[in-house]
Coordinates of N, CA and C and ligand atoms in Angstrom, one line a residue:
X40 N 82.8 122.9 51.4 CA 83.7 122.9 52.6 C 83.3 124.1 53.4
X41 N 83.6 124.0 54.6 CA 82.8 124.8 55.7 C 83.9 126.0 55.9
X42 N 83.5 127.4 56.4 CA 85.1 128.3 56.7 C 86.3 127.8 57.6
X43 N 86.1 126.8 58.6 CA 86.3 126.4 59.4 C 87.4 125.3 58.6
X44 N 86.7 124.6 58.0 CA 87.9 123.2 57.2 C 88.8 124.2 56.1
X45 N 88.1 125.3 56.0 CA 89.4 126.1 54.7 C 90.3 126.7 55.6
X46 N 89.8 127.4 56.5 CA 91.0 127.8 57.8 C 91.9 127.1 58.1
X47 N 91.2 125.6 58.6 CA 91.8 124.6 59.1 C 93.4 124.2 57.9
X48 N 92.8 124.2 56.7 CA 93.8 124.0 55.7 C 94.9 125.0 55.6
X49 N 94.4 126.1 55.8 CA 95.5 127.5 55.4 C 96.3 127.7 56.5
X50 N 96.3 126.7 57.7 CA 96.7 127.3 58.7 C 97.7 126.2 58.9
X51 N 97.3 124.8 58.3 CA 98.3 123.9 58.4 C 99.1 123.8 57.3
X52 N 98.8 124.9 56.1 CA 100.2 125.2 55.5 C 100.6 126.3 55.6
X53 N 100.6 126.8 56.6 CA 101.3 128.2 56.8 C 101.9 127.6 57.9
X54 N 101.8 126.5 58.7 CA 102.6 125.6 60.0 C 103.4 124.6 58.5
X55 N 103.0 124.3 58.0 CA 104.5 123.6 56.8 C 105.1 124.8 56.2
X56 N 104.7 125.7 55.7 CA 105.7 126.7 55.2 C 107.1 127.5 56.5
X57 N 106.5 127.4 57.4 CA 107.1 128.0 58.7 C 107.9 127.1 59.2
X58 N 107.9 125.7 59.1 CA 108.7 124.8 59.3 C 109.8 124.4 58.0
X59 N 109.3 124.6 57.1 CA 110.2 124.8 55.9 C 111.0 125.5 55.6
X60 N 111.2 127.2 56.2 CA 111.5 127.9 56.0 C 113.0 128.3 57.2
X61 N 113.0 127.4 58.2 CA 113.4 127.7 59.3 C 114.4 125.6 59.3
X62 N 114.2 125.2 58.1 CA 114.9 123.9 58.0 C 113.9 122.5 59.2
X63 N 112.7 122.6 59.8 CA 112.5 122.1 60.3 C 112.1 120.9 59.8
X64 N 111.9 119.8 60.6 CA 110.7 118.9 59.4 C 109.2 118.9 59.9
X65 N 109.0 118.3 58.6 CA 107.9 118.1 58.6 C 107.0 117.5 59.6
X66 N 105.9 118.2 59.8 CA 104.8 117.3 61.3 C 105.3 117.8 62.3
X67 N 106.8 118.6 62.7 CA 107.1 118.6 64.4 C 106.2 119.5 64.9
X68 N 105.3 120.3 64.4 CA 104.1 121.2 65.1 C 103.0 120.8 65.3
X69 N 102.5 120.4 66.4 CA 101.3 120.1 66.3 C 99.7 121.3 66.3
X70 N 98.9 121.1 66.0 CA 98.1 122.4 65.9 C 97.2 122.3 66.8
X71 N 97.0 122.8 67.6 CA 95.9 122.8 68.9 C 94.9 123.8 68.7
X72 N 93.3 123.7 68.6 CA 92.4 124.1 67.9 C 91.8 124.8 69.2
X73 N 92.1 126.2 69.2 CA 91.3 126.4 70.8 C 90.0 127.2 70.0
X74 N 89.3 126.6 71.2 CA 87.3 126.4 71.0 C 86.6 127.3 71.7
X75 N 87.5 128.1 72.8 CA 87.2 128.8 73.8 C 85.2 129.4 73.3
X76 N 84.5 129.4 74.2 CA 83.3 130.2 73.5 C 82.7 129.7 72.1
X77 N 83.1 129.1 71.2 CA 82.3 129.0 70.1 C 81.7 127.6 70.7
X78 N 80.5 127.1 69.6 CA 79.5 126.2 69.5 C 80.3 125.0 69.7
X79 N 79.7 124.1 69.8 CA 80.2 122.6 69.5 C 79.8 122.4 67.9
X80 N 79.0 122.9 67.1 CA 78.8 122.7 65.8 C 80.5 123.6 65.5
X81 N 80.6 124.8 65.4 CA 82.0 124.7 65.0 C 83.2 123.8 65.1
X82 N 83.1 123.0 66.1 CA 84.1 122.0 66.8 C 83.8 120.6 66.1
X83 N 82.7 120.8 65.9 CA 82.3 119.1 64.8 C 82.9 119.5 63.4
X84 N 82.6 120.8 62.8 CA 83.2 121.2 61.5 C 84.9 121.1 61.4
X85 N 85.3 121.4 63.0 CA 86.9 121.5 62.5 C 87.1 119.8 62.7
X86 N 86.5 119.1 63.8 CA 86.5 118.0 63.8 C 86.7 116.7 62.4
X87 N 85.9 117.5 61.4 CA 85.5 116.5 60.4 C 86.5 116.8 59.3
X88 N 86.9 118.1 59.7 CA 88.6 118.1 59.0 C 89.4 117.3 59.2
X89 N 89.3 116.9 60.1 CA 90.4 115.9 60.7 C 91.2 116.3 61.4
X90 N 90.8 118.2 62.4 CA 91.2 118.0 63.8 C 90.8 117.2 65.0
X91 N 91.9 116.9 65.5 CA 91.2 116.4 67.2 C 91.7 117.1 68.1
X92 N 92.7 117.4 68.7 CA 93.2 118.6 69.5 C 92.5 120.1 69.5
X93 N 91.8 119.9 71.1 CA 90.9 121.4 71.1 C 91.4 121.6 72.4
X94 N 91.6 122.7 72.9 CA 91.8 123.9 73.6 C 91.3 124.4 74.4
X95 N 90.6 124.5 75.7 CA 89.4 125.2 76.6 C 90.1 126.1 77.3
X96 N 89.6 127.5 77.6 CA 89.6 127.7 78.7 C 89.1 127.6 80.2
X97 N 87.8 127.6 80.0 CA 87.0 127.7 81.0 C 86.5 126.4 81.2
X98 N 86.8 125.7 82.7 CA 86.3 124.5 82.9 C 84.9 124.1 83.2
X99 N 83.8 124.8 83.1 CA 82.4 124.3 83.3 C 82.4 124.0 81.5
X100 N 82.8 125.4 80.9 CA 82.4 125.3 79.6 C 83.2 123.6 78.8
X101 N 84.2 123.8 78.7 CA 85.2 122.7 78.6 C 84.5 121.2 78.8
X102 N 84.2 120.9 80.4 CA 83.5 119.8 80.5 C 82.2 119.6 79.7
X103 N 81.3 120.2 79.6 CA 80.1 120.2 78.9 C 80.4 119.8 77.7
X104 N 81.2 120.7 77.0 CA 82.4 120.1 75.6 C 82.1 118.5 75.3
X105 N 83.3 118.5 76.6 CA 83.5 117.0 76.3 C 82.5 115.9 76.7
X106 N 82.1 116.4 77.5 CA 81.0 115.6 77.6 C 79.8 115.3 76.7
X107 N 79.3 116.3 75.8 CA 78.5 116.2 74.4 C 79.4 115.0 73.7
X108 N 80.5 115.9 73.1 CA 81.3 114.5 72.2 C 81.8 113.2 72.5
X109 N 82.0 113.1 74.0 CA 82.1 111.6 74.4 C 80.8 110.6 74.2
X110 N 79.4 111.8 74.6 CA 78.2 111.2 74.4 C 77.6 111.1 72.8
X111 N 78.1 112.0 71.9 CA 77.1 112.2 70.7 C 78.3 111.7 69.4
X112 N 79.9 111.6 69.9 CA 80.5 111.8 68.5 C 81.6 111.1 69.5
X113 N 81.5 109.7 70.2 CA 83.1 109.0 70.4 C 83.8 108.9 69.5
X114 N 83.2 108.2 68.6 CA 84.1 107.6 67.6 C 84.8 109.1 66.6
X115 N 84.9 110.8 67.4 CA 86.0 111.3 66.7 C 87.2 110.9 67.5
X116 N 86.8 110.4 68.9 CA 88.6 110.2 69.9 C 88.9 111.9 70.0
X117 N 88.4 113.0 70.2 CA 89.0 114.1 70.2 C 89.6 114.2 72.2
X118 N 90.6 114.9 71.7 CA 91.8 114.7 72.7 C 91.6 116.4 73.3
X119 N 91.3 116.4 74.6 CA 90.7 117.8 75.2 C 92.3 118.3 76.1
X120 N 92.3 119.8 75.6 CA 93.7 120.2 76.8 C 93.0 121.6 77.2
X121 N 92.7 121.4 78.4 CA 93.0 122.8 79.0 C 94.3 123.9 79.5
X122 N 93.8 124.6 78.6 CA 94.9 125.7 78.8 C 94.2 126.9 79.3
X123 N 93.3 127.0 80.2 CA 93.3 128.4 80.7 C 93.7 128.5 82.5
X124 N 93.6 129.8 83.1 CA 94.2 129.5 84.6 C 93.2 128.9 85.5
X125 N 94.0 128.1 86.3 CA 93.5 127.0 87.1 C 93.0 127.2 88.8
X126 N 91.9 128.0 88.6 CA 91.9 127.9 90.4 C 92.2 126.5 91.0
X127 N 92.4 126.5 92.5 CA 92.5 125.6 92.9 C 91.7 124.4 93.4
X128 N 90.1 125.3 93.7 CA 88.9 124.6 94.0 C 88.0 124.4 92.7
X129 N 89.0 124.2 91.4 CA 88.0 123.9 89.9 C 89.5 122.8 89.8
X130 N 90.1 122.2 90.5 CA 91.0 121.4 90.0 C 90.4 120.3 89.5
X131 N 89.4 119.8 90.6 CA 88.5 118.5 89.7 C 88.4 118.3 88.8
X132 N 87.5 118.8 88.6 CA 86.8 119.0 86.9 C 87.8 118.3 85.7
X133 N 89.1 119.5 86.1 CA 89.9 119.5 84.9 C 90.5 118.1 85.0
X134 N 91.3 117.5 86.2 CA 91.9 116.0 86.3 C 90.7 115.0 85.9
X135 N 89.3 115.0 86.1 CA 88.7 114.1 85.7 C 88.1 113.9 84.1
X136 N 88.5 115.2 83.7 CA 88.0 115.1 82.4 C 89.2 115.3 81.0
X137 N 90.1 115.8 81.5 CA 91.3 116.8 80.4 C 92.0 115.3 80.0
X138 N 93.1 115.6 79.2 CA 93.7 114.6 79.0 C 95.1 115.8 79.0
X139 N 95.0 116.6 78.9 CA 96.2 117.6 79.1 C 96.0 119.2 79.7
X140 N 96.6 119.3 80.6 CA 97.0 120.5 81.1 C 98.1 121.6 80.9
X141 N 98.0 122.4 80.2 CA 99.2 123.9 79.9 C 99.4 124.7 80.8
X142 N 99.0 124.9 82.0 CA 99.0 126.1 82.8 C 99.1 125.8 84.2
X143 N 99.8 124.6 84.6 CA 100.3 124.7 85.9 C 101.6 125.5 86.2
X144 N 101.4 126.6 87.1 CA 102.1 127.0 87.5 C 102.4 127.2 89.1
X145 N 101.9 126.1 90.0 CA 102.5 126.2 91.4 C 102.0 124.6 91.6
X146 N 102.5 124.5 93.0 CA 102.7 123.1 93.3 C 101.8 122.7 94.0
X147 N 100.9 123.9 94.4 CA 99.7 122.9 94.9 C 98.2 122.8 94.3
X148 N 98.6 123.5 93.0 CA 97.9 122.6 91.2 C 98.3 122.0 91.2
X149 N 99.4 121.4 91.1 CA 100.2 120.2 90.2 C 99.7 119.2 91.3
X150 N 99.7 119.2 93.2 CA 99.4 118.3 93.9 C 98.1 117.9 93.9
X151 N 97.3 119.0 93.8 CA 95.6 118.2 93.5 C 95.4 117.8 92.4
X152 N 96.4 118.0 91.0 CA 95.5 117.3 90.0 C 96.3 116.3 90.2
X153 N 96.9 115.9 90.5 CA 97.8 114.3 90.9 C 96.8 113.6 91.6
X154 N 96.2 114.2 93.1 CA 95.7 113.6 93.6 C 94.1 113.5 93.4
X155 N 93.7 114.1 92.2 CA 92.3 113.9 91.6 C 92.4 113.4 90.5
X156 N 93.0 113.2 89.9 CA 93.1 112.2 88.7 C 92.6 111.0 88.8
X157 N 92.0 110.5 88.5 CA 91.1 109.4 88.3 C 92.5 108.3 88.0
X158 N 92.7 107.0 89.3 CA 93.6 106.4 88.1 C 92.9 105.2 87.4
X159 N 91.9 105.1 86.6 CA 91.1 104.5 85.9 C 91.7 105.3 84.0
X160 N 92.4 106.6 84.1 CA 93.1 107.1 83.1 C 94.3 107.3 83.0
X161 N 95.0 107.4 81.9 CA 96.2 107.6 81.7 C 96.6 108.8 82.4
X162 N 97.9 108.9 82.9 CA 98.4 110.0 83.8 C 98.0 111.3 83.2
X163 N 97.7 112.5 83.7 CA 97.6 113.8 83.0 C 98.9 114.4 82.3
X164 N 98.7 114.3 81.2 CA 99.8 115.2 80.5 C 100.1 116.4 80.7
X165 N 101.4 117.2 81.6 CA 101.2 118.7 81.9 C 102.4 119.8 81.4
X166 N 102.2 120.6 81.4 CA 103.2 121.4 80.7 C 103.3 122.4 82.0
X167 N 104.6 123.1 82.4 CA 104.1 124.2 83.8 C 104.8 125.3 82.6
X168 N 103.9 126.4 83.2 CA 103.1 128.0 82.7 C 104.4 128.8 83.0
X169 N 105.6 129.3 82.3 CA 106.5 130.4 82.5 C 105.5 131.4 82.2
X170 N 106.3 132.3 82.7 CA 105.7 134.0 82.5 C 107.4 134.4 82.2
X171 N 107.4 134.6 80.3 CA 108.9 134.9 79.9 C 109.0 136.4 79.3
X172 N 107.4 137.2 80.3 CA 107.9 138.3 79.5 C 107.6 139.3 80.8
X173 N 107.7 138.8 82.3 CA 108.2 139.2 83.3 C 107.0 140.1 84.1
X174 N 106.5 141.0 83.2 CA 105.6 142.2 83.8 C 104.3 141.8 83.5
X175 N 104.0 141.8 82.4 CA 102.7 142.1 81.7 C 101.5 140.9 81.7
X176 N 101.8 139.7 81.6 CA 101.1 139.1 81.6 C 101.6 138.4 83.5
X177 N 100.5 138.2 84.0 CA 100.4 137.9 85.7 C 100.8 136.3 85.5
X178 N 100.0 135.7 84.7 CA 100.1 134.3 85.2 C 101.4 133.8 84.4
X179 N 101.7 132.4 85.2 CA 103.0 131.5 84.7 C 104.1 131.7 85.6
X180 N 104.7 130.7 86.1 CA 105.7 131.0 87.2 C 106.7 131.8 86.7
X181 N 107.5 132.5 87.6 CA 109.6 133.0 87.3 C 110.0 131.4 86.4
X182 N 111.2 132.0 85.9 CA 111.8 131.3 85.5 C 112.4 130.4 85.9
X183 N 113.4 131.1 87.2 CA 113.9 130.0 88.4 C 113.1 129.3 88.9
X184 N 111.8 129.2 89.0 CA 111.4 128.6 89.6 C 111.1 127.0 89.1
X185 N 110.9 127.1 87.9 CA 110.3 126.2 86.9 C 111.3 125.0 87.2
X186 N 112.3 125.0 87.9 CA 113.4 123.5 88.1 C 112.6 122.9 89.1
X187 N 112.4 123.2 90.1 CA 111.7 122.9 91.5 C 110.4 122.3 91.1
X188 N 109.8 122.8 90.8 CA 108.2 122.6 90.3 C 108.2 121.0 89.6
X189 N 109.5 121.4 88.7 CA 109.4 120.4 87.8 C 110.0 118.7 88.7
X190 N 110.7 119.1 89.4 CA 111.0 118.1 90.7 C 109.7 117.7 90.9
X191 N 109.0 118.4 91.6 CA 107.5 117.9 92.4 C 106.9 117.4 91.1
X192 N 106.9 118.0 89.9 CA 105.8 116.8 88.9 C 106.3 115.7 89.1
X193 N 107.8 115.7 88.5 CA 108.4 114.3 88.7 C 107.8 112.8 89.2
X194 N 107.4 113.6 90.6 CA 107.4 112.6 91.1 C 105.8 111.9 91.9
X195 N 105.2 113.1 90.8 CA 103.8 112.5 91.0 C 103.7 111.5 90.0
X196 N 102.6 110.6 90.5 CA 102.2 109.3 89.4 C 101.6 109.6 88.5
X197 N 100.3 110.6 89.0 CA 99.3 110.8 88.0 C 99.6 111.7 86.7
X198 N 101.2 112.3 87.2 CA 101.2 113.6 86.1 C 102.3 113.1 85.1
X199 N 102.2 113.3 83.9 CA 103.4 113.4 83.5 C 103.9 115.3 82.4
X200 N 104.9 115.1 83.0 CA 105.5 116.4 82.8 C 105.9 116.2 81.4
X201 N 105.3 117.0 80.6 CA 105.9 116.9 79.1 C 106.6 118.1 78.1
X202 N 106.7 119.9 79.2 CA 107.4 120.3 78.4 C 106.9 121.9 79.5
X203 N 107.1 123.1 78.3 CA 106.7 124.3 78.9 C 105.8 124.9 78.4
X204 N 104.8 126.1 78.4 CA 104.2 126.5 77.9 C 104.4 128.4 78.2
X205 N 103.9 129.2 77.6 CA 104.0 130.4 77.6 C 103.1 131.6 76.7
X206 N 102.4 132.1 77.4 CA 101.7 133.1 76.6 C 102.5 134.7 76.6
X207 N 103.3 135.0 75.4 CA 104.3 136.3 76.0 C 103.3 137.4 75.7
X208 N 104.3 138.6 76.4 CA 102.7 139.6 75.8 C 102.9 140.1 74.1
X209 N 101.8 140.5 74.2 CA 101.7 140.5 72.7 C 101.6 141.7 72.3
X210 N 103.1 141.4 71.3 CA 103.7 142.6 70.6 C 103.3 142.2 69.2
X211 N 103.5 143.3 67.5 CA 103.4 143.1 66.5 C 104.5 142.6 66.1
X212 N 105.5 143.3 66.3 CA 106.8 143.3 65.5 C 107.6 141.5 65.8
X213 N 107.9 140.8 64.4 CA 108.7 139.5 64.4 C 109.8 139.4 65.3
X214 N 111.0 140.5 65.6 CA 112.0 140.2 66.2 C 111.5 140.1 67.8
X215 N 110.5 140.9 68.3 CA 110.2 140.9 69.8 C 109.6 140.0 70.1
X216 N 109.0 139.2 69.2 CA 107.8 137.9 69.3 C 109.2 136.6 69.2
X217 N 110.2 136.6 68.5 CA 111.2 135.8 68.2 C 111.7 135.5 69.9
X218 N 112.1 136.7 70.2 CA 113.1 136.5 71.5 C 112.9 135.6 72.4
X219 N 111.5 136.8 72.6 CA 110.6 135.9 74.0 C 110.4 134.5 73.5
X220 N 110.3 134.0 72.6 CA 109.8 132.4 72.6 C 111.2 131.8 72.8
X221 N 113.1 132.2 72.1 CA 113.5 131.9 71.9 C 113.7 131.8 73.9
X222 N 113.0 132.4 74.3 CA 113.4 132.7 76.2 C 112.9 131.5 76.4
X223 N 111.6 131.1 76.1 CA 111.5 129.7 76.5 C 111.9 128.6 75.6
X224 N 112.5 128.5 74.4 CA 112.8 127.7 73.7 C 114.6 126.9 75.0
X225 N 115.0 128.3 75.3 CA 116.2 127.7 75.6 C 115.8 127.3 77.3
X226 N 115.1 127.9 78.0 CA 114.9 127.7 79.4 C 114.3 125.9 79.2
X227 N 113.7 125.2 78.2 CA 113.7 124.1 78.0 C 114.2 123.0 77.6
X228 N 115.6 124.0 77.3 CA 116.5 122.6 76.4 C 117.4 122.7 77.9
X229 N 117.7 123.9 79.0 CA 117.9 123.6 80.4 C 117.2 122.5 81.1
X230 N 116.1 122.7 81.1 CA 115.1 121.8 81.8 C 115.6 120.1 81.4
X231 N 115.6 120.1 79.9 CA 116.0 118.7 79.4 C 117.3 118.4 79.7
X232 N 118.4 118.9 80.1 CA 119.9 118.6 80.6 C 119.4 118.3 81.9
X233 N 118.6 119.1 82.7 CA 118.7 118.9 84.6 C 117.6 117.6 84.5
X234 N 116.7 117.5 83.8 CA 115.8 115.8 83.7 C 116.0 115.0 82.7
X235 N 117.2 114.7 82.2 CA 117.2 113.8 81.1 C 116.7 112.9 80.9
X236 N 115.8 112.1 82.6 CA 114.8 111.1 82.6 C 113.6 111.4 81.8
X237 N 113.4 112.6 81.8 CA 111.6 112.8 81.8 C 112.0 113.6 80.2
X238 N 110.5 112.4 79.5 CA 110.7 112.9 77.6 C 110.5 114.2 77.4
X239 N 111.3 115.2 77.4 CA 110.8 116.8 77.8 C 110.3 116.7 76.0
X240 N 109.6 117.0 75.4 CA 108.9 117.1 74.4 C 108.1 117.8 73.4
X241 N 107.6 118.9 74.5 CA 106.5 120.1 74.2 C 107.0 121.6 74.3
X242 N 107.2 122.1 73.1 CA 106.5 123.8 73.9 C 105.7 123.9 73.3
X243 N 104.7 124.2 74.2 CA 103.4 125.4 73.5 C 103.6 126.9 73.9
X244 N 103.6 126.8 72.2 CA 104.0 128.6 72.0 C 103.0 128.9 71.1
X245 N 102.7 130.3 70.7 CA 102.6 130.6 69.4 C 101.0 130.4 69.1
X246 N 100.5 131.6 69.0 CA 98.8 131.8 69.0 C 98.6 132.5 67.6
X247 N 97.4 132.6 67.4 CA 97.0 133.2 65.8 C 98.2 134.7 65.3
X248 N 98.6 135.5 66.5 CA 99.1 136.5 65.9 C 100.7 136.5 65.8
X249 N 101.4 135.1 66.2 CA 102.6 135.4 66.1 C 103.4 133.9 66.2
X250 N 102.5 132.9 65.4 CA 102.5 131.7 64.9 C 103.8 131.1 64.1
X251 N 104.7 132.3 63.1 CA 105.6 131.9 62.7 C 106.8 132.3 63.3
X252 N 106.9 133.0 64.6 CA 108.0 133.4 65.1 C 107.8 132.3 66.2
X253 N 106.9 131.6 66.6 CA 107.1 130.7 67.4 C 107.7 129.5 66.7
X254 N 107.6 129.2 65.5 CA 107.9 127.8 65.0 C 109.0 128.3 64.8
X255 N 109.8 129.4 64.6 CA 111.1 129.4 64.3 C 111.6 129.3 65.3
X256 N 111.9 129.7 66.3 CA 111.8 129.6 67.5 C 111.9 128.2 68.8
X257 N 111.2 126.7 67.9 CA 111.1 125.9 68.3 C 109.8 125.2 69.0
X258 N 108.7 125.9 68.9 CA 107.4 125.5 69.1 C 106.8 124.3 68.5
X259 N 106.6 123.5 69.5 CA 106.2 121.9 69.0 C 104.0 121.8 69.0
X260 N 103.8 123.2 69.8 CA 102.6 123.0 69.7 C 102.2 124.4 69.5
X261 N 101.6 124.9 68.6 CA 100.8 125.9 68.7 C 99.4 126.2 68.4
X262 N 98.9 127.4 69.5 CA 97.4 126.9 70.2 C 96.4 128.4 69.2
X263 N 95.6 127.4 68.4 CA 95.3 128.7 67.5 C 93.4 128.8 67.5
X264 N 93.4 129.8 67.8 CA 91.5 130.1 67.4 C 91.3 131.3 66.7
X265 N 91.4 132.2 66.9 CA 90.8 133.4 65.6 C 91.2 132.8 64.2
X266 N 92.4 132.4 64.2 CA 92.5 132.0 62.4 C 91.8 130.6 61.9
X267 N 91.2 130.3 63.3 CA 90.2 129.1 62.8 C 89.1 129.2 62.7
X268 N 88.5 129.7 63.9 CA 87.2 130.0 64.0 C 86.7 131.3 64.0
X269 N 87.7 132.5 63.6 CA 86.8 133.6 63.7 C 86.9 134.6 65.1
X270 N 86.8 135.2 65.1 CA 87.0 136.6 66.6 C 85.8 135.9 67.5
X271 N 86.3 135.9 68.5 CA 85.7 135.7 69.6 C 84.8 136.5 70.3
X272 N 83.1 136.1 70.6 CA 82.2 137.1 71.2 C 81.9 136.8 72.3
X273 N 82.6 137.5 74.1 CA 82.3 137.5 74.9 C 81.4 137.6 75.7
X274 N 80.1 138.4 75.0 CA 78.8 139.0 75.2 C 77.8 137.8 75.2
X275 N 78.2 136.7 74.5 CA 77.1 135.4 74.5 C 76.5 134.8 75.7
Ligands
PLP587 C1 92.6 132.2 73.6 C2 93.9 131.5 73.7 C3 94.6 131.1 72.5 C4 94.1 131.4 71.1 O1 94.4 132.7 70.8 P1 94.1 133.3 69.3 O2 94.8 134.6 69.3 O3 92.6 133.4 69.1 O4 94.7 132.3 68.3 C5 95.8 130.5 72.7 N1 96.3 130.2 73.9 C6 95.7 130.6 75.0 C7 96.2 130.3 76.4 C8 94.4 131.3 74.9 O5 93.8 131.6 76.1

């Protein structure tokens, strides 16, 4: 077994023990495998674990991604989400290729990838980007804002609005990691009273260093790479 499929295992019972612990059930976390920078051979190894959910930041890198494994390995069906920030003139890319987006945070992202969506594919699945820890981290909209926005997904065709996402800044300590998620935990169960049409269904919360305070917390997806694949080398 590769380090990669043992990770892969220690990490999906450390996401059962965290849901165990906190009374959740079983499976409500999904595990999103972010790829950022490593090989596509690491991504076949987590692949043959029996992940499919990977992660990109960067959209040249990302497409090339998918585009290898649509061409060399269909038959894994692996399911691509970008989650890094979205200029406006790389909107393409990402609607023609992603099958999910985490990081819209204004409306005229959300309007070009509606209106570059291929509709030959299922709508883009999107999450819009809070910023729940105010200063430190720049991207992800105010809080108030997030009702409005979520109006204008609404009512595009191509998108469908499926929840929030949030990267808080990153503290050590459990109770300060708890809060902030618990900030978006509840700013979404808002969202779900003001749209009770739309399946609000997602948060992505919760990265390799603070993974079990997001699941207590209420995190339905959390987006993990160092504890899978190892520290990340930007120098490549
Ligand atoms: C890189 C990244 C991750 C993964 O972070 P790790 O600490 O390596 O688990 C998760 N979410 C986003 C948005 C990222 O950019």
């Amino acid at each position: 077994m590769s380090s990669i499929q043992q990770n892969i295992e220690q990490i999906t019972s450390q996401i059962s023990s965290a849901l165990q612990k906190c009374g959740r059930a079983r499976d409500s976390v999904q595990l999103l495998a972010v790829s950022k920078t490593k090989p596509t051979q690491a991504i076949l190894d987590a692949a043959l674990a029996g992940q499919t959910a990977f992660g990109e930041n960067y959209v040249q890198e990302g497409v090339d991604k998918i585009a290898y494994f649509a061409q060399s390995h269909p038959e894994l069906e692996l399911v691509w989400h970008f989650i890094g920030p979205i200029q406006s003139n790389k909107t393409r890319p990402v609607a023609e290729n992603f099958a999910w987006v985490h990081t819209i945070d204004r409306a005229k992202i959300a309007q070009r990838l509606n209106d570059q969506r291929p509709t030959c594919l299922p709508p883009l699945q999107v999450l819009i980007q809070v910023n729940t820890s105010g200063e430190e981290s720049k991207s992800g909209i105010e809080e108030e804002q997030v009702f409005e926005l979520a109006e204008l997904i609404s009512s595009l065709p191509n998108l469908t609005l499926r929840g929030l996402m949030s990267i808080p800044a990153n503290v050590p300590d459990y109770p300060s990691q708890l809060r902030a998620f618990k900030q978006l935990s509840e700013l979404k169960h808002r969202l779900s009273e003001r749209f009770p049409q739309l399946n609000l269904d997602t948060l992505s919360m919760g990265m390799s260093g603070d993974m079990d305070a997001a699941i207590e917390a209420g995190s339905t997806m959390v987006r993990i790479g160092t504890a899978i694949f190892g520290a990340r080398d930007y120098n490549k």
